[in-house]
CSV table of N, CA, C and O in Angstrom, one decimal:
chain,number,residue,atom,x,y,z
A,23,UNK,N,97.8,108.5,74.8
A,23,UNK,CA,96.7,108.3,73.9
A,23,UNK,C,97.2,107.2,72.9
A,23,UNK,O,98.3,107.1,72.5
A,24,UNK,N,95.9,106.3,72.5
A,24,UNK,CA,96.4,105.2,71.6
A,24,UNK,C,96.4,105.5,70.1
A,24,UNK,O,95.8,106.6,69.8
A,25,UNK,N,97.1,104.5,68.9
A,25,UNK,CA,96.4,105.1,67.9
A,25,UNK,C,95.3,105.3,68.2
A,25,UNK,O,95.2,106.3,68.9
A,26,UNK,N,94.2,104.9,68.1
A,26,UNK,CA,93.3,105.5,67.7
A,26,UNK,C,92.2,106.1,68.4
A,26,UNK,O,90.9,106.0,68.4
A,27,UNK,N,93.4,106.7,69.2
A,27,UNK,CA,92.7,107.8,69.7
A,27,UNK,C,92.2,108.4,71.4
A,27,UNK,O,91.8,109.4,71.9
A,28,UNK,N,92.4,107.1,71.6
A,28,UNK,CA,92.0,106.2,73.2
A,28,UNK,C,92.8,106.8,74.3
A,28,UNK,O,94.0,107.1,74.2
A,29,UNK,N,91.9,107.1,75.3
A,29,UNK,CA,93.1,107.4,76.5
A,29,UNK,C,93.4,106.2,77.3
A,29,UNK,O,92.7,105.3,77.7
A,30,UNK,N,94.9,106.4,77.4
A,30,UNK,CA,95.8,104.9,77.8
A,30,UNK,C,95.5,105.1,79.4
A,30,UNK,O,94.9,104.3,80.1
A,31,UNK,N,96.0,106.4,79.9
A,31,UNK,CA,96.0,106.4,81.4
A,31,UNK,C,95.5,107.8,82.0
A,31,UNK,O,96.1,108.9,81.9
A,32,UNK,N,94.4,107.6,82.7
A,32,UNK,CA,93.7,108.4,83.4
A,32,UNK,C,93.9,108.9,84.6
A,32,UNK,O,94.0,108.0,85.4
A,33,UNK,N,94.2,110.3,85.4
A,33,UNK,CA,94.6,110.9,86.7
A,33,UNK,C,93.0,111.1,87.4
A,33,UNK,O,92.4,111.9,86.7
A,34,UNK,N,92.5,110.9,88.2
A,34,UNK,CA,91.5,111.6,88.3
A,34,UNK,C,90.7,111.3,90.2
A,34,UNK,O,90.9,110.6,91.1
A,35,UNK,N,90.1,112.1,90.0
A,35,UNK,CA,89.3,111.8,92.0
A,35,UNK,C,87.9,111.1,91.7
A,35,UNK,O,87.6,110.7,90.6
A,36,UNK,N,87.3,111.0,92.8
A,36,UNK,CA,86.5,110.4,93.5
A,36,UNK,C,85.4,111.8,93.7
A,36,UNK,O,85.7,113.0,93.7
A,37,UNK,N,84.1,111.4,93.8
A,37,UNK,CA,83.4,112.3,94.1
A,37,UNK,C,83.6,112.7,95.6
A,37,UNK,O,83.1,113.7,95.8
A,38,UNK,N,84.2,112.3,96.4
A,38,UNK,CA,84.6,112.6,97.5
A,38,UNK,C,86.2,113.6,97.6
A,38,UNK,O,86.7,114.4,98.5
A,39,UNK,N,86.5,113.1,96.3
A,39,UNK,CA,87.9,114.1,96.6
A,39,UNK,C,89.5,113.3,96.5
A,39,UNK,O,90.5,113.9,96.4
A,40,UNK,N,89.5,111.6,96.5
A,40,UNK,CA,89.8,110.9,96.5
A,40,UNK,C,91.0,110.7,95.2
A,40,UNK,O,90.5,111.1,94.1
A,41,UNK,N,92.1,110.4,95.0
A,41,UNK,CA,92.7,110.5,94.1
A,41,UNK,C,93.0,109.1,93.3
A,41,UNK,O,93.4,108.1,93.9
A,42,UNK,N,92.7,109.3,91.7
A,42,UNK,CA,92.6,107.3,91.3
A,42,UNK,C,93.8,108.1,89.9
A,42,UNK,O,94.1,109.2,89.5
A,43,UNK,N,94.0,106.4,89.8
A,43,UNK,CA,95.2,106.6,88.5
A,43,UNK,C,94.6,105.2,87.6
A,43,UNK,O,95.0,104.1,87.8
A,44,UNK,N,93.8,105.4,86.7
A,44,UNK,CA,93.2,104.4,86.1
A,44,UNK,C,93.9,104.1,84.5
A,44,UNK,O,93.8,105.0,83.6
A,45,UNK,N,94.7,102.8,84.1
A,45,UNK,CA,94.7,102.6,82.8
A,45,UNK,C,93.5,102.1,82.0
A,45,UNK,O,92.4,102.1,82.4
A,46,UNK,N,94.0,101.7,80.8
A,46,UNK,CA,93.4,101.1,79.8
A,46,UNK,C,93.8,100.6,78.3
A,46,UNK,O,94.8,100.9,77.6
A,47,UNK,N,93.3,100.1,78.2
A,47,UNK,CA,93.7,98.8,76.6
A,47,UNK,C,93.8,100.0,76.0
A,47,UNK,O,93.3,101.1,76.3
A,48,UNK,N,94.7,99.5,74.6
A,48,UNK,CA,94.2,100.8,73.3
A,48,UNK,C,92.5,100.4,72.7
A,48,UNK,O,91.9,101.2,72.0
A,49,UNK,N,91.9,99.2,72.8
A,49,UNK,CA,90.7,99.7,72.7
A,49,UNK,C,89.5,100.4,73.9
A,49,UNK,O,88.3,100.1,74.0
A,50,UNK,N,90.2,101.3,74.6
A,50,UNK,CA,89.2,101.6,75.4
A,50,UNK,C,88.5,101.3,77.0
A,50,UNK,O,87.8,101.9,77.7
A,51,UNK,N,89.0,100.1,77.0
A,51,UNK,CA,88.3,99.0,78.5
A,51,UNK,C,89.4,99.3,78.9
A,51,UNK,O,90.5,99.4,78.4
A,52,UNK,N,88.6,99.5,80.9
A,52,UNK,CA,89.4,99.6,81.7
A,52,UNK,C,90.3,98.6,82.2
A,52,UNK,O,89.9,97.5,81.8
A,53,UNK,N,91.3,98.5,82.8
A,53,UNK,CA,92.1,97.7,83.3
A,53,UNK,C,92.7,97.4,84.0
A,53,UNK,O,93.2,96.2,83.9
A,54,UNK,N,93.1,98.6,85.1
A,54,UNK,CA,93.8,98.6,86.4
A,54,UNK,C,93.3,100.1,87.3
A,54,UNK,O,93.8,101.2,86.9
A,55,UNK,N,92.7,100.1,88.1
A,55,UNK,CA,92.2,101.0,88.7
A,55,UNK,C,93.3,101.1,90.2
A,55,UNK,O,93.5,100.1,90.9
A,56,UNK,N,93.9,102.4,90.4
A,56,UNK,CA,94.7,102.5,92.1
A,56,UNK,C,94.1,103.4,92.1
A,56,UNK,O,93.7,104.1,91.2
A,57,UNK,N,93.7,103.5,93.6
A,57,UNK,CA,92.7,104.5,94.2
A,57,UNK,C,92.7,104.2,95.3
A,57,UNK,O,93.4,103.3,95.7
A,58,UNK,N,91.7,104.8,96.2
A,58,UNK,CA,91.4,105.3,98.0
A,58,UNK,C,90.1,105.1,98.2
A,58,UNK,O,89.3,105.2,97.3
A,59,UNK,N,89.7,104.6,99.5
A,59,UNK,CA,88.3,105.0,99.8
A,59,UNK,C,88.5,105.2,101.1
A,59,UNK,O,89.6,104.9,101.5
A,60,UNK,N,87.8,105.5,102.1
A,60,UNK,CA,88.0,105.9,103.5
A,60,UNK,C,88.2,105.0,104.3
A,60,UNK,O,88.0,105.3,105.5
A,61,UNK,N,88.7,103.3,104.0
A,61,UNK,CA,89.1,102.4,104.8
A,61,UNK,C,90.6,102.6,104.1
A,61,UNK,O,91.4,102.1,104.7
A,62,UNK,N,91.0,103.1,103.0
A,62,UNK,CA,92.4,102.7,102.8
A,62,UNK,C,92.6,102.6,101.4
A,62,UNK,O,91.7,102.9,100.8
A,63,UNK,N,93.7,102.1,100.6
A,63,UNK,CA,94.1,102.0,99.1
A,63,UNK,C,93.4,101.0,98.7
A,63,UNK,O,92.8,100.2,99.5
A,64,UNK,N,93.5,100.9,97.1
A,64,UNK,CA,92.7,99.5,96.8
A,64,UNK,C,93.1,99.3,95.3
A,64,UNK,O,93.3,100.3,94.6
A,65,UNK,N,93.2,98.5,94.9
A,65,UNK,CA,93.4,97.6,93.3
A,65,UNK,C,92.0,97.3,92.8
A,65,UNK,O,91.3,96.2,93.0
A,66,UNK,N,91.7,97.9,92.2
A,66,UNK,CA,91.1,96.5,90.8
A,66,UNK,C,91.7,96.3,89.1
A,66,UNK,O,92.2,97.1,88.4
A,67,UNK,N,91.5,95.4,89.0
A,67,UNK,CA,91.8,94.4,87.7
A,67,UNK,C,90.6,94.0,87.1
A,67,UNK,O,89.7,93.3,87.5
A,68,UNK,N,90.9,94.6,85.6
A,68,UNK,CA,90.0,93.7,84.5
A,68,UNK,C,90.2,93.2,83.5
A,68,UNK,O,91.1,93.8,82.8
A,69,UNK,N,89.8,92.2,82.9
A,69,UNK,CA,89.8,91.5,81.7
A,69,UNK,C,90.0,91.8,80.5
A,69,UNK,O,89.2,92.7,80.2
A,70,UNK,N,90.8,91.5,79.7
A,70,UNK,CA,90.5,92.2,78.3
A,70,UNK,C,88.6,92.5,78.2
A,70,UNK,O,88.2,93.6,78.0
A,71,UNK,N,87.8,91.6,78.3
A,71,UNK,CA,86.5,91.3,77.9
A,71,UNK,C,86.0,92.5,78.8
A,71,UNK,O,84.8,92.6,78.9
A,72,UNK,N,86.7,93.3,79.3
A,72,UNK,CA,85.9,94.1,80.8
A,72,UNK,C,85.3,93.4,81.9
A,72,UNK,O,84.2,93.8,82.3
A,73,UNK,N,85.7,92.5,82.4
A,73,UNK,CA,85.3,91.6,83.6
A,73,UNK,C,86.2,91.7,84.7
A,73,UNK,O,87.4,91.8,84.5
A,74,UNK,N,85.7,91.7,86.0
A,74,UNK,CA,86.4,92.2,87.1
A,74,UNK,C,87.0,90.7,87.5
A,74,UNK,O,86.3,89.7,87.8
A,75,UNK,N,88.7,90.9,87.6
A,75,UNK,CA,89.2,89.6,88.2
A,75,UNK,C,90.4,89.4,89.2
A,75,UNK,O,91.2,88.5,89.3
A,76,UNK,N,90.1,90.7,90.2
A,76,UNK,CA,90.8,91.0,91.1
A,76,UNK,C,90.5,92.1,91.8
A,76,UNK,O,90.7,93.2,91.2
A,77,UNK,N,90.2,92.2,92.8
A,77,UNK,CA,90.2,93.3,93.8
A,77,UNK,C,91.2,93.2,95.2
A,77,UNK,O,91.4,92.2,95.8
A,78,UNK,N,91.7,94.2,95.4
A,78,UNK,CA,92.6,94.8,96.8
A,78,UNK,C,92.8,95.7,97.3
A,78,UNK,O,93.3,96.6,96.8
A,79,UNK,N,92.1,95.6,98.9
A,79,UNK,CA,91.4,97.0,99.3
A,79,UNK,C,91.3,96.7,100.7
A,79,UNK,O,91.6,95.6,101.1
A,80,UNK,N,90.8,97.6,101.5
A,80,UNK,CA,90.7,97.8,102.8
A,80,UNK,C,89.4,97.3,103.2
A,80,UNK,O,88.6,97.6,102.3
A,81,UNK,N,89.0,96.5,104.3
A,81,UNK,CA,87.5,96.3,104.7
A,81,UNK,C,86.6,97.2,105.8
A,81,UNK,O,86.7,98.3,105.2
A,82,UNK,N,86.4,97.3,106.2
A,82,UNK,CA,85.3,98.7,106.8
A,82,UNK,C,86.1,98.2,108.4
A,82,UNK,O,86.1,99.1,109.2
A,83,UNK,N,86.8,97.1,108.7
A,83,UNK,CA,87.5,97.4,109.8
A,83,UNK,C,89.2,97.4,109.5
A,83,UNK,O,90.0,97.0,110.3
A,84,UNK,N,89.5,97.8,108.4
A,84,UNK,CA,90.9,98.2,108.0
A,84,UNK,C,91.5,96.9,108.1
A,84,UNK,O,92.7,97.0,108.4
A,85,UNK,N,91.0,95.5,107.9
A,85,UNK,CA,91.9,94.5,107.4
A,85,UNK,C,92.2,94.8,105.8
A,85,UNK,O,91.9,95.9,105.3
A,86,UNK,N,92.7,94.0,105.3
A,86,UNK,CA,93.2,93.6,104.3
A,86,UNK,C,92.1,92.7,103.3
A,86,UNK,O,91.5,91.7,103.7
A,87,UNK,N,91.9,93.1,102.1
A,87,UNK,CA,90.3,92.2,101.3
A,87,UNK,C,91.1,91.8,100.3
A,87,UNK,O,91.6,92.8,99.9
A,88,UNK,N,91.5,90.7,99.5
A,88,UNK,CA,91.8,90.2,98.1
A,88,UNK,C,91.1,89.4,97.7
A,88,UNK,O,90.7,88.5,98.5
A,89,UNK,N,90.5,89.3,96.2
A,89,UNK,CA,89.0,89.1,95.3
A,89,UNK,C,89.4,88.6,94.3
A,89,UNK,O,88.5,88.3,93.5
């Protein structure tokens, strides 16, 4: 938790069941998402501003996707 008050890093699933490990800034915005989806692992990245500026992840035929 940050000062003020913020959670830094998140454990949590997927409405599927799926297991993610998400941080965050001490003000609150997300910032690194690791997680699963039924093609495979995957990355996202965001911006201080909250803007998505990277994704890495599996494609529906199990190649390899970077964004």
């Amino acid at each position: 938790e940050s000062a003020q008050g913020k959670d830094l890093v998140e454990l949590g699933s997927t409405v599927n069941g799926i297991g993610t490990v998400t941080t965050y800034a001490p003000n609150g915005k997300e910032l690194v998402t690791l997680g699963a989806s039924d093609n495979g692992g995957l990355v996202y990245v965001w911006n201080k501003t909250g803007a998505g500026i990277a994704a890495m992840r599996a494609d529906d035929y199990g190649n390899g996707y970077i964004g």
